[in-house]
PDB file of C-alpha atoms in Angstrom:
ATOM      1  CA  ASP A   1      -7.978  33.714  27.195  1.00 49.00           C
ATOM      2  CA  ASP A   2     -11.595  34.796  27.160  1.00 57.00           C
ATOM      3  CA  LEU A   3     -12.973  32.225  24.709  1.00 59.00           C
ATOM      4  CA  ARG A   4     -16.413  33.283  23.544  1.00 71.00           C
ATOM      5  CA  GLU A   5     -16.989  31.282  20.368  1.00 76.00           C
ATOM      6  CA  VAL A   6     -15.828  28.021  18.798  1.00 79.00           C
ATOM      7  CA  ARG A   7     -16.650  26.944  15.259  1.00 82.00           C
ATOM      8  CA  TRP A   8     -16.071  23.689  13.375  1.00 82.00           C
ATOM      9  CA  LEU A   9     -16.317  23.434   9.612  1.00 81.00           C
ATOM     10  CA  VAL A  10     -17.467  19.988   8.446  1.00 79.00           C
ATOM     11  CA  THR A  11     -16.920  19.163   4.766  1.00 75.00           C
ATOM     12  CA  PHE A  12     -18.127  15.968   3.088  1.00 68.00           C
ATOM     13  CA  ASN A  13     -15.536  15.199   0.405  1.00 59.00           C
ATOM     14  CA  GLN A  14     -17.556  12.426  -1.218  1.00 55.00           C
ATOM     15  CA  TRP A  15     -21.225  11.864  -2.023  1.00 52.00           C
ATOM     16  CA  VAL A  16     -22.811  10.450   1.153  1.00 53.00           C
ATOM     17  CA  GLY A  17     -26.478  10.751   0.220  1.00 54.00           C
ATOM     18  CA  ASP A  18     -28.856  13.396   1.494  1.00 57.00           C
ATOM     19  CA  VAL A  19     -27.396  14.861   4.682  1.00 60.00           C
ATOM     20  CA  ARG A  20     -30.010  16.019   7.140  1.00 61.00           C
ATOM     21  CA  ASP A  21     -29.477  19.189   9.138  1.00 66.00           C
ATOM     22  CA  LEU A  22     -27.010  18.693  11.961  1.00 70.00           C
ATOM     23  CA  SER A  23     -28.105  19.512  15.496  1.00 73.00           C
ATOM     24  CA  VAL A  24     -25.898  20.251  18.491  1.00 75.00           C
ATOM     25  CA  ALA A  25     -26.867  19.180  22.019  1.00 73.00           C
ATOM     26  CA  GLY A  26     -25.273  21.675  24.373  1.00 69.00           C
ATOM     27  CA  THR A  27     -26.814  20.542  27.652  1.00 70.00           C
ATOM     28  CA  LEU A  28     -23.452  19.351  28.999  1.00 71.00           C
ATOM     29  CA  LEU A  29     -21.645  22.621  28.217  1.00 73.00           C
ATOM     30  CA  SER A  30     -20.846  25.033  31.008  1.00 72.00           C
ATOM     31  CA  SER A  31     -19.278  28.462  31.367  1.00 69.00           C
ATOM     32  CA  HIS A  32     -16.495  29.380  33.794  1.00 67.00           C
ATOM     33  CA  SER A  33     -17.449  33.033  33.680  1.00 65.00           C
ATOM     34  CA  SER A  34     -18.115  34.686  37.067  1.00 58.00           C
ATOM     35  CA  SER A  35     -21.207  36.353  35.645  1.00 63.00           C
ATOM     36  CA  PRO A  36     -24.293  34.484  34.417  1.00 61.00           C
ATOM     37  CA  SER A  37     -24.097  33.598  30.721  1.00 65.00           C
ATOM     38  CA  THR A  38     -26.098  31.777  28.105  1.00 69.00           C
ATOM     39  CA  ILE A  39     -24.502  29.138  25.889  1.00 75.00           C
ATOM     40  CA  ILE A  40     -26.020  28.907  22.425  1.00 75.00           C
ATOM     41  CA  THR A  41     -25.300  26.031  20.016  1.00 76.00           C
ATOM     42  CA  SER A  42     -26.280  25.814  16.357  1.00 75.00           C
ATOM     43  CA  ALA A  43     -25.390  24.236  13.033  1.00 75.00           C
ATOM     44  CA  ARG A  44     -26.168  25.478   9.550  1.00 75.00           C
ATOM     45  CA  GLU A  45     -25.371  24.617   5.958  1.00 72.00           C
ATOM     46  CA  LEU A  46     -22.911  27.021   4.351  1.00 68.00           C
ATOM     47  CA  VAL A  47     -22.441  25.461   0.913  1.00 66.00           C
ATOM     48  CA  LYS A  48     -24.488  22.757  -0.777  1.00 66.00           C
ATOM     49  CA  GLY A  49     -22.295  20.358  -2.743  1.00 62.00           C
ATOM     50  CA  THR A  50     -22.789  19.523  -6.396  1.00 58.00           C
ATOM     51  CA  LEU A  51     -22.185  16.236  -8.232  1.00 51.00           C
ATOM     52  CA  PRO A  52     -19.984  15.790 -11.312  1.00 49.00           C
ATOM     53  CA  THR A  53     -21.985  16.043 -14.519  1.00 45.00           C
ATOM     54  CA  ASN A  54     -21.332  12.357 -15.233  1.00 41.00           C
ATOM     55  CA  TYR A  55     -22.079  11.127 -11.697  1.00 41.00           C
ATOM     56  CA  GLY A  56     -23.587   7.667 -11.402  1.00 40.00           C
ATOM     57  CA  PHE A  57     -21.870   4.724 -13.002  1.00 38.00           C
ATOM     58  CA  ASP A  58     -20.849   3.394 -16.361  1.00 38.00           C
ATOM     59  CA  TYR A  59     -20.358  -0.158 -17.503  1.00 37.00           C
ATOM     60  CA  ALA A  60     -17.004  -1.108 -18.962  1.00 40.00           C
ATOM     61  CA  PHE A  61     -16.721  -4.215 -21.101  1.00 38.00           C
ATOM     62  CA  THR A  62     -14.331  -6.097 -23.327  1.00 37.00           C
ATOM     63  CA  SER A  63     -15.126  -5.676 -26.990  1.00 37.00           C
ATOM     64  CA  ASN A  64     -15.873  -9.320 -27.824  1.00 36.00           C
ATOM     65  CA  TYR A  65     -19.597  -8.859 -28.472  1.00 35.00           C
ATOM     66  CA  ASP A  66     -19.089  -9.892 -32.100  1.00 38.00           C
ATOM     67  CA  HIS A  67     -18.367 -13.391 -30.806  1.00 37.00           C
ATOM     68  CA  GLY A  68     -21.193 -13.389 -28.257  1.00 41.00           C
ATOM     69  CA  CYS A  69     -18.878 -14.560 -25.503  1.00 46.00           C
ATOM     70  CA  GLY A  70     -15.838 -13.590 -23.522  1.00 44.00           C
ATOM     71  CA  VAL A  71     -17.626 -10.508 -22.215  1.00 44.00           C
ATOM     72  CA  VAL A  72     -16.894  -9.008 -18.823  1.00 49.00           C
ATOM     73  CA  THR A  73     -18.735  -5.937 -17.549  1.00 51.00           C
ATOM     74  CA  ILE A  74     -17.771  -3.852 -14.570  1.00 55.00           C
ATOM     75  CA  GLY A  75     -20.046  -1.379 -12.874  1.00 55.00           C
ATOM     76  CA  LYS A  76     -21.446   0.001  -9.679  1.00 62.00           C
ATOM     77  CA  SER A  77     -23.190  -2.994  -8.088  1.00 75.00           C
ATOM     78  CA  SER A  78     -22.090  -6.616  -8.146  1.00 81.00           C
ATOM     79  CA  SER A  79     -21.896  -9.670  -5.908  1.00 87.00           C
ATOM     80  CA  VAL A  80     -18.427 -10.418  -7.340  1.00 86.00           C
ATOM     81  CA  GLN A  81     -15.650  -7.969  -6.474  1.00 86.00           C
ATOM     82  CA  ILE A  82     -11.878  -8.018  -6.929  1.00 84.00           C
ATOM     83  CA  LEU A  83      -9.784  -6.614  -4.067  1.00 87.00           C
ATOM     84  CA  SER A  84      -6.274  -5.468  -4.961  1.00 84.00           C
ATOM     85  CA  LEU A  85      -3.729  -3.657  -2.777  1.00 86.00           C
ATOM     86  CA  THR A  86      -0.802  -1.968  -4.501  1.00 81.00           C
ATOM     87  CA  ALA A  87       2.280   0.161  -3.918  1.00 79.00           C
ATOM     88  CA  ASP A  88       4.892   1.607  -6.250  1.00 72.00           C
ATOM     89  CA  PHE A  89       6.510  -1.180  -8.240  1.00 65.00           C
ATOM     90  CA  GLY A  90       9.900  -2.179  -6.852  1.00 67.00           C
ATOM     91  CA  SER A  91       9.483  -0.069  -3.701  1.00 72.00           C
ATOM     92  CA  GLY A  92       9.911  -3.070  -1.415  1.00 83.00           C
ATOM     93  CA  ASP A  93       7.698  -5.636   0.232  1.00 88.00           C
ATOM     94  CA  VAL A  94       5.039  -4.621   2.716  1.00 91.00           C
ATOM     95  CA  VAL A  95       5.982  -6.388   5.956  1.00 92.00           C
ATOM     96  CA  ARG A  96       3.369  -5.026   8.337  1.00 92.00           C
ATOM     97  CA  GLY A  97       0.027  -3.278   8.364  1.00 92.00           C
ATOM     98  CA  SER A  98      -3.685  -3.904   8.254  1.00 93.00           C
ATOM     99  CA  TYR A  99      -6.956  -2.454   7.015  1.00 93.00           C
ATOM    100  CA  ARG A 100     -10.711  -2.713   7.462  1.00 93.00           C
ATOM    101  CA  LEU A 101     -13.314  -3.545   4.858  1.00 93.00           C
ATOM    102  CA  GLU A 102     -16.573  -1.607   4.863  1.00 91.00           C
ATOM    103  CA  PHE A 103     -19.616  -3.257   3.328  1.00 92.00           C
ATOM    104  CA  GLY A 104     -22.919  -1.426   3.308  1.00 90.00           C
ATOM    105  CA  GLY A 105     -22.001   0.703   6.343  1.00 89.00           C
ATOM    106  CA  HIS A 106     -20.659  -2.205   8.405  1.00 92.00           C
ATOM    107  CA  PHE A 107     -16.963  -2.542   9.235  1.00 93.00           C
ATOM    108  CA  THR A 108     -14.767  -5.606   9.713  1.00 94.00           C
ATOM    109  CA  GLU A 109     -12.058  -5.885  12.312  1.00 93.00           C
ATOM    110  CA  CYS A 110      -8.551  -5.028  11.085  1.00 94.00           C
ATOM    111  CA  ILE A 111      -7.336  -7.465   8.416  1.00 95.00           C
ATOM    112  CA  GLU A 112      -3.622  -8.187   8.058  1.00 95.00           C
ATOM    113  CA  PHE A 113      -1.879  -7.134   4.823  1.00 94.00           C
ATOM    114  CA  ASN A 114      -1.099 -10.795   3.999  1.00 94.00           C
ATOM    115  CA  ALA A 115      -4.441 -12.261   5.047  1.00 95.00           C
ATOM    116  CA  THR A 116      -5.470 -15.546   3.470  1.00 95.00           C
ATOM    117  CA  ALA A 117      -8.730 -16.043   1.618  1.00 94.00           C
ATOM    118  CA  ALA A 118     -10.050 -17.791   4.735  1.00 95.00           C
ATOM    119  CA  ASN A 119      -9.149 -14.735   6.864  1.00 96.00           C
ATOM    120  CA  ILE A 120     -10.997 -12.397   4.476  1.00 96.00           C
ATOM    121  CA  ARG A 121     -14.031 -14.685   4.419  1.00 95.00           C
ATOM    122  CA  SER A 122     -14.131 -14.906   8.221  1.00 96.00           C
ATOM    123  CA  ALA A 123     -13.910 -11.113   8.545  1.00 96.00           C
ATOM    124  CA  LEU A 124     -16.776 -10.588   6.087  1.00 96.00           C
ATOM    125  CA  LEU A 125     -18.962 -13.265   7.693  1.00 95.00           C
ATOM    126  CA  SER A 126     -18.715 -11.345  10.964  1.00 95.00           C
ATOM    127  CA  LEU A 127     -20.787  -8.551   9.392  1.00 95.00           C
ATOM    128  CA  ARG A 128     -24.491  -8.795  10.025  1.00 91.00           C
ATOM    129  CA  ASN A 129     -25.375  -7.949   6.410  1.00 92.00           C
ATOM    130  CA  VAL A 130     -23.255 -10.802   4.970  1.00 92.00           C
ATOM    131  CA  PHE A 131     -24.820 -14.268   5.097  1.00 90.00           C
ATOM    132  CA  ASP A 132     -22.436 -16.248   2.914  1.00 92.00           C
ATOM    133  CA  VAL A 133     -19.390 -15.437   0.825  1.00 93.00           C
ATOM    134  CA  ASP A 134     -16.585 -17.243  -0.990  1.00 93.00           C
ATOM    135  CA  VAL A 135     -13.097 -15.772  -1.335  1.00 93.00           C
ATOM    136  CA  VAL A 136     -10.343 -16.918  -3.684  1.00 90.00           C
ATOM    137  CA  GLN A 137      -6.779 -15.630  -3.341  1.00 89.00           C
ATOM    138  CA  TYR A 138      -4.242 -15.116  -6.125  1.00 85.00           C
ATOM    139  CA  SER A 139      -0.506 -14.553  -5.821  1.00 83.00           C
ATOM    140  CA  THR A 140       0.771 -11.271  -7.182  1.00 78.00           C
ATOM    141  CA  ARG A 141       3.810 -11.191  -9.417  1.00 66.00           C
ATOM    142  CA  GLN A 142       7.408 -10.699  -8.278  1.00 62.00           C
ATOM    143  CA  GLY A 143       8.095  -7.038  -7.524  1.00 63.00           C
ATOM    144  CA  SER A 144       4.619  -6.375  -6.146  1.00 73.00           C
ATOM    145  CA  SER A 145       4.633  -5.018  -2.614  1.00 84.00           C
ATOM    146  CA  PHE A 146       1.567  -6.983  -1.452  1.00 89.00           C
ATOM    147  CA  PRO A 147       1.623 -10.795  -1.756  1.00 89.00           C
ATOM    148  CA  LEU A 148      -2.017 -11.492  -2.635  1.00 90.00           C
ATOM    149  CA  GLU A 149      -5.149 -10.190  -4.294  1.00 87.00           C
ATOM    150  CA  TYR A 150      -8.645 -11.585  -3.851  1.00 90.00           C
ATOM    151  CA  LYS A 151     -11.831 -12.424  -5.721  1.00 88.00           C
ATOM    152  CA  ILE A 152     -14.776 -11.999  -3.340  1.00 91.00           C
ATOM    153  CA  MET A 153     -18.086 -13.633  -4.284  1.00 90.00           C
ATOM    154  CA  PHE A 154     -21.126 -12.822  -2.151  1.00 92.00           C
ATOM    155  CA  LYS A 155     -23.871 -15.439  -2.325  1.00 89.00           C
ATOM    156  CA  GLY A 156     -27.625 -15.036  -2.714  1.00 85.00           C
ATOM    157  CA  GLU A 157     -29.418 -11.703  -3.016  1.00 84.00           C
ATOM    158  CA  TYR A 158     -28.592  -8.590  -1.023  1.00 86.00           C
ATOM    159  CA  GLN A 159     -31.507  -7.979   1.354  1.00 82.00           C
ATOM    160  CA  TYR A 160     -31.368  -4.182   1.077  1.00 80.00           C
ATOM    161  CA  GLY A 161     -31.334  -3.840  -2.729  1.00 83.00           C
ATOM    162  CA  ASP A 162     -28.212  -3.433  -4.872  1.00 84.00           C
ATOM    163  CA  TRP A 163     -24.972  -4.973  -3.684  1.00 87.00           C
ATOM    164  CA  PRO A 164     -22.747  -2.381  -1.958  1.00 88.00           C
ATOM    165  CA  ILE A 165     -19.211  -1.928  -3.193  1.00 85.00           C
ATOM    166  CA  LEU A 166     -16.510  -2.788  -0.672  1.00 88.00           C
ATOM    167  CA  VAL A 167     -14.509   0.139   0.698  1.00 86.00           C
ATOM    168  CA  ILE A 168     -11.056  -0.148   2.274  1.00 87.00           C
ATOM    169  CA  HIS A 169     -10.092   1.904   5.347  1.00 85.00           C
ATOM    170  CA  GLN A 170      -7.031   2.208   7.543  1.00 73.00           C
ATOM    171  CA  ALA A 171      -8.361   4.995   9.726  1.00 64.00           C
ATOM    172  CA  ILE A 172     -11.988   5.739  10.629  1.00 60.00           C
ATOM    173  CA  ALA A 173     -12.983   8.542  12.971  1.00 56.00           C
ATOM    174  CA  VAL A 174     -15.195   6.454  15.257  1.00 56.00           C
ATOM    175  CA  ILE A 175     -13.154   3.217  15.216  1.00 68.00           C
ATOM    176  CA  ASP A 176      -9.610   2.455  16.326  1.00 77.00           C
ATOM    177  CA  SER A 177      -7.165   2.809  13.445  1.00 83.00           C
ATOM    178  CA  CYS A 178      -5.480  -0.220  11.930  1.00 90.00           C
ATOM    179  CA  ALA A 179      -1.687  -0.552  11.818  1.00 90.00           C
ATOM    180  CA  GLU A 180      -0.042   1.550   9.116  1.00 89.00           C
ATOM    181  CA  PHE A 181       1.594  -0.265   6.228  1.00 90.00           C
ATOM    182  CA  ILE A 182       5.352  -0.634   6.597  1.00 91.00           C
ATOM    183  CA  GLY A 183       7.336  -1.373   3.456  1.00 89.00           C
ATOM    184  CA  GLY A 184       6.748   0.002   0.004  1.00 84.00           C
ATOM    185  CA  TYR A 185       5.309   3.453  -0.542  1.00 80.00           C
ATOM    186  CA  ASN A 186       2.339   5.160  -2.186  1.00 77.00           C
ATOM    187  CA  HIS A 187      -0.001   2.422  -1.038  1.00 82.00           C
ATOM    188  CA  ALA A 188      -3.356   2.246  -2.817  1.00 79.00           C
ATOM    189  CA  ALA A 189      -6.370  -0.055  -2.865  1.00 79.00           C
ATOM    190  CA  PHE A 190      -8.719  -0.910  -5.716  1.00 77.00           C
ATOM    191  CA  ILE A 191     -12.079  -2.650  -5.786  1.00 80.00           C
ATOM    192  CA  LEU A 192     -13.265  -3.930  -9.175  1.00 77.00           C
ATOM    193  CA  PRO A 193     -16.922  -5.049  -9.265  1.00 78.00           C
ATOM    194  CA  ILE A 194     -17.510  -7.729 -11.911  1.00 75.00           C
ATOM    195  CA  ASN A 195     -21.069  -7.566 -13.199  1.00 65.00           C
ATOM    196  CA  GLU A 196     -20.971 -10.381 -15.704  1.00 55.00           C
ATOM    197  CA  GLU A 197     -18.625 -12.954 -17.170  1.00 53.00           C
ATOM    198  CA  THR A 198     -19.924 -14.689 -20.307  1.00 50.00           C
ATOM    199  CA  PRO A 199     -18.015 -17.914 -21.091  1.00 47.00           C
ATOM    200  CA  CYS A 200     -16.884 -19.026 -24.543  1.00 52.00           C
ATOM    201  CA  ALA A 201     -17.011 -22.636 -25.731  1.00 45.00           C
ATOM    202  CA  GLU A 202     -13.313 -22.490 -26.597  1.00 47.00           C
ATOM    203  CA  GLY A 203     -12.493 -20.929 -23.251  1.00 49.00           C
ATOM    204  CA  ASN A 204     -12.037 -17.354 -22.065  1.00 48.00           C
ATOM    205  CA  GLY A 205      -8.842 -15.390 -22.227  1.00 54.00           C
ATOM    206  CA  GLY A 206      -7.491 -13.872 -19.051  1.00 72.00           C
ATOM    207  CA  ILE A 207      -8.562 -10.300 -18.356  1.00 76.00           C
ATOM    208  CA  GLN A 208      -6.636  -7.644 -16.470  1.00 80.00           C
ATOM    209  CA  ALA A 209      -7.779  -4.124 -15.649  1.00 80.00           C
ATOM    210  CA  ILE A 210      -5.468  -1.112 -15.410  1.00 82.00           C
ATOM    211  CA  PHE A 211      -6.987   1.753 -13.411  1.00 78.00           C
ATOM    212  CA  VAL A 212      -5.810   5.338 -13.030  1.00 80.00           C
ATOM    213  CA  GLU A 213      -7.673   7.634 -10.658  1.00 75.00           C
ATOM    214  CA  ALA A 214      -7.294  10.902  -8.737  1.00 73.00           C
ATOM    215  CA  ASN A 215      -9.348  13.529  -6.928  1.00 72.00           C
ATOM    216  CA  SER A 216      -8.539  16.160  -9.560  1.00 74.00           C
ATOM    217  CA  PRO A 217      -7.819  16.189 -13.309  1.00 78.00           C
ATOM    218  CA  LEU A 218      -5.163  13.634 -14.266  1.00 78.00           C
ATOM    219  CA  GLY A 219      -1.961  14.307 -16.114  1.00 82.00           C
ATOM    220  CA  GLY A 220       1.508  12.917 -16.623  1.00 84.00           C
ATOM    221  CA  THR A 221       2.530   9.360 -17.436  1.00 85.00           C
ATOM    222  CA  PHE A 222       2.801   5.913 -15.870  1.00 85.00           C
ATOM    223  CA  ASP A 223       4.928   2.796 -16.413  1.00 86.00           C
ATOM    224  CA  ILE A 224       3.759  -0.796 -16.946  1.00 85.00           C
ATOM    225  CA  HIS A 225       5.996  -3.705 -15.893  1.00 82.00           C
ATOM    226  CA  TYR A 226       5.478  -7.214 -17.260  1.00 80.00           C
ATOM    227  CA  SER A 227       7.780 -10.131 -16.563  1.00 76.00           C
ATOM    228  CA  GLN A 228      11.281  -8.674 -16.961  1.00 76.00           C
ATOM    229  CA  GLU A 229      10.238  -5.855 -19.297  1.00 85.00           C
ATOM    230  CA  ALA A 230       8.782  -2.386 -18.857  1.00 86.00           C
ATOM    231  CA  ILE A 231       6.916   0.151 -20.965  1.00 89.00           C
ATOM    232  CA  GLU A 232       7.775   3.594 -19.687  1.00 88.00           C
ATOM    233  CA  SER A 233       6.108   7.000 -19.871  1.00 87.00           C
ATOM    234  CA  ILE A 234       2.633   5.980 -21.047  1.00 89.00           C
ATOM    235  CA  PRO A 235       0.439   9.130 -21.129  1.00 89.00           C
ATOM    236  CA  VAL A 236      -2.877   8.962 -19.262  1.00 86.00           C
ATOM    237  CA  THR A 237      -4.516  10.182 -22.468  1.00 87.00           C
ATOM    238  CA  ILE A 238      -3.517   7.046 -24.406  1.00 89.00           C
ATOM    239  CA  ASP A 239      -6.416   5.431 -26.263  1.00 89.00           C
ATOM    240  CA  ALA A 240      -7.236   1.719 -26.459  1.00 87.00           C
ATOM    241  CA  ASP A 241      -5.575   1.114 -29.833  1.00 90.00           C
ATOM    242  CA  GLU A 242      -2.353   2.805 -28.770  1.00 92.00           C
ATOM    243  CA  MET A 243      -2.331   0.831 -25.502  1.00 90.00           C
ATOM    244  CA  LYS A 244      -2.848  -2.414 -27.457  1.00 91.00           C
ATOM    245  CA  THR A 245       0.082  -1.569 -29.752  1.00 92.00           C
ATOM    246  CA  LYS A 246       2.399  -0.865 -26.837  1.00 92.00           C
ATOM    247  CA  LEU A 247       1.414  -3.950 -24.828  1.00 91.00           C
ATOM    248  CA  GLU A 248       1.773  -6.307 -27.796  1.00 90.00           C
ATOM    249  CA  LEU A 249       5.447  -5.289 -28.054  1.00 90.00           C
ATOM    250  CA  LEU A 250       6.080  -7.172 -24.785  1.00 88.00           C
ATOM    251  CA  SER A 251       7.532 -10.653 -25.149  1.00 85.00           C
ATOM    252  CA  GLY A 252       5.057 -13.526 -24.986  1.00 81.00           C
ATOM    253  CA  ILE A 253       1.956 -11.322 -24.897  1.00 84.00           C
ATOM    254  CA  GLY A 254       0.385 -12.379 -28.193  1.00 84.00           C
ATOM    255  CA  ASN A 255      -2.739 -10.711 -29.549  1.00 86.00           C
ATOM    256  CA  LEU A 256      -4.786  -8.616 -27.142  1.00 86.00           C
ATOM    257  CA  THR A 257      -8.161  -6.924 -27.021  1.00 84.00           C
ATOM    258  CA  VAL A 258      -8.025  -3.567 -25.222  1.00 86.00           C
ATOM    259  CA  SER A 259     -10.870  -1.198 -24.395  1.00 82.00           C
ATOM    260  CA  LYS A 260     -10.749   2.118 -22.530  1.00 81.00           C
ATOM    261  CA  HIS A 261     -13.475   3.432 -20.246  1.00 77.00           C
ATOM    262  CA  LEU A 262     -14.172   6.527 -18.168  1.00 71.00           C
ATOM    263  CA  LEU A 263     -15.721   5.370 -14.913  1.00 62.00           C
ATOM    264  CA  SER A 264     -18.034   7.990 -13.509  1.00 49.00           C
ATOM    265  CA  GLU A 265     -18.135   6.767  -9.893  1.00 51.00           C
ATOM    266  CA  ASN A 266     -14.984   8.912  -9.770  1.00 56.00           C
ATOM    267  CA  ALA A 267     -15.065  11.862 -12.161  1.00 59.00           C
ATOM    268  CA  TYR A 268     -11.331  11.509 -12.813  1.00 71.00           C
ATOM    269  CA  SER A 269     -10.935   7.736 -13.151  1.00 76.00           C
ATOM    270  CA  VAL A 270     -10.148   5.805 -16.301  1.00 81.00           C
ATOM    271  CA  ALA A 271      -9.688   2.083 -16.951  1.00 81.00           C
ATOM    272  CA  TRP A 272      -8.253  -0.078 -19.687  1.00 84.00           C
ATOM    273  CA  LEU A 273      -9.510  -3.670 -19.871  1.00 83.00           C
ATOM    274  CA  VAL A 274      -6.939  -5.991 -21.415  1.00 85.00           C
ATOM    275  CA  THR A 275      -8.098  -9.409 -22.657  1.00 83.00           C
ATOM    276  CA  PHE A 276      -5.633 -12.167 -23.538  1.00 82.00           C
ATOM    277  CA  GLU A 277      -6.385 -14.933 -26.014  1.00 80.00           C
ATOM    278  CA  PRO A 278      -7.637 -18.224 -24.471  1.00 74.00           C
ATOM    279  CA  SER A 279      -4.430 -19.927 -25.661  1.00 75.00           C
ATOM    280  CA  GLN A 280      -2.362 -17.607 -23.462  1.00 72.00           C
ATOM    281  CA  GLU A 281      -2.058 -19.538 -20.205  1.00 68.00           C
ATOM    282  CA  ASN A 282      -0.312 -18.506 -16.988  1.00 69.00           C
ATOM    283  CA  VAL A 283       0.177 -14.881 -18.014  1.00 73.00           C
ATOM    284  CA  ASP A 284       1.940 -12.589 -15.566  1.00 75.00           C
ATOM    285  CA  MET A 285       0.106  -9.728 -13.914  1.00 75.00           C
ATOM    286  CA  PHE A 286       0.806  -6.211 -15.107  1.00 79.00           C
ATOM    287  CA  VAL A 287       2.367  -4.047 -12.407  1.00 77.00           C
ATOM    288  CA  VAL A 288       1.929  -0.301 -12.819  1.00 78.00           C
ATOM    289  CA  SER A 289       3.963   2.571 -11.371  1.00 75.00           C
ATOM    290  CA  ASP A 290       2.372   5.996 -10.804  1.00 70.00           C
ATOM    291  CA  LYS A 291       5.517   7.973  -9.923  1.00 70.00           C
ATOM    292  CA  LYS A 292       5.083  10.353 -12.867  1.00 76.00           C
ATOM    293  CA  LEU A 293       1.334  10.931 -12.597  1.00 75.00           C
ATOM    294  CA  THR A 294      -0.059  14.346 -11.671  1.00 76.00           C
ATOM    295  CA  GLY A 295      -3.313  15.008  -9.849  1.00 70.00           C
ATOM    296  CA  ASP A 296      -4.500  15.090  -6.250  1.00 70.00           C
ATOM    297  CA  GLN A 297      -3.850  11.634  -4.741  1.00 65.00           C
ATOM    298  CA  ALA A 298      -3.257  10.205  -8.213  1.00 62.00           C
ATOM    299  CA  SER A 299      -2.761   6.448  -8.159  1.00 65.00           C
ATOM    300  CA  VAL A 300      -2.785   3.546 -10.555  1.00 67.00           C
ATOM    301  CA  GLY A 301      -3.377  -0.158 -10.171  1.00 61.00           C
TER     302      GLY A 301
END
């Protein structure tokens, strides 16, 4: 065929900062036409993106301010971040697969799905913008597809300003892809930045966060599994008081503090922070199923 023009449409799906005009170097292009021809290259902006009206970040916190302690805030920038990998509850164990962590524009090598805390720490220390970091691993509950989750604590001050938030990748255009996850389905990853933890003299209760997010308006319901019980068909519109009432029906839960927050780093994300009483020791982790959620790439963790 007589090919005279080729066009590529490049769309940035997320906010990536101010994008300068692209330029195309066509010096290596050539024409196979028998007659002399001129090859022209160009790039231009067709549509300028807009941000959600609530773009930026919000802080979410447990509602224990009356006691002056037991407060945890989550937000955009923190040296302490929780890494959690999830799949649909009961969908089987992940037996293979890996991922990369991105931190401030730098990428680790592929990290195995069952990496130890030492493996995560070693991968992060290989990045030139990480000088020291501690990683603690926690076992997930029975029925979870991934065996571990991690608390990552960067040390010192970040030399370029605010601490970046970790990002998880399996495939990056300019880097070899990591092995796909095998086992389980609807895999998702969540990073929870912890801005502050204020201790209480009598001890702090355990805190768990339930996140629901999508790339479009959310709808539908989700299920929460705890120990051998389940709460089914919880609407994404449920408020904090209603969530508290439902969760306290589970055996052995005791009294809870629940707060609900819209997190504006994703215009369609919502979180419930659930705080257990200090006397509640060795509580199980909630496991959440998103099978009945609606929304583009809707997931829960």
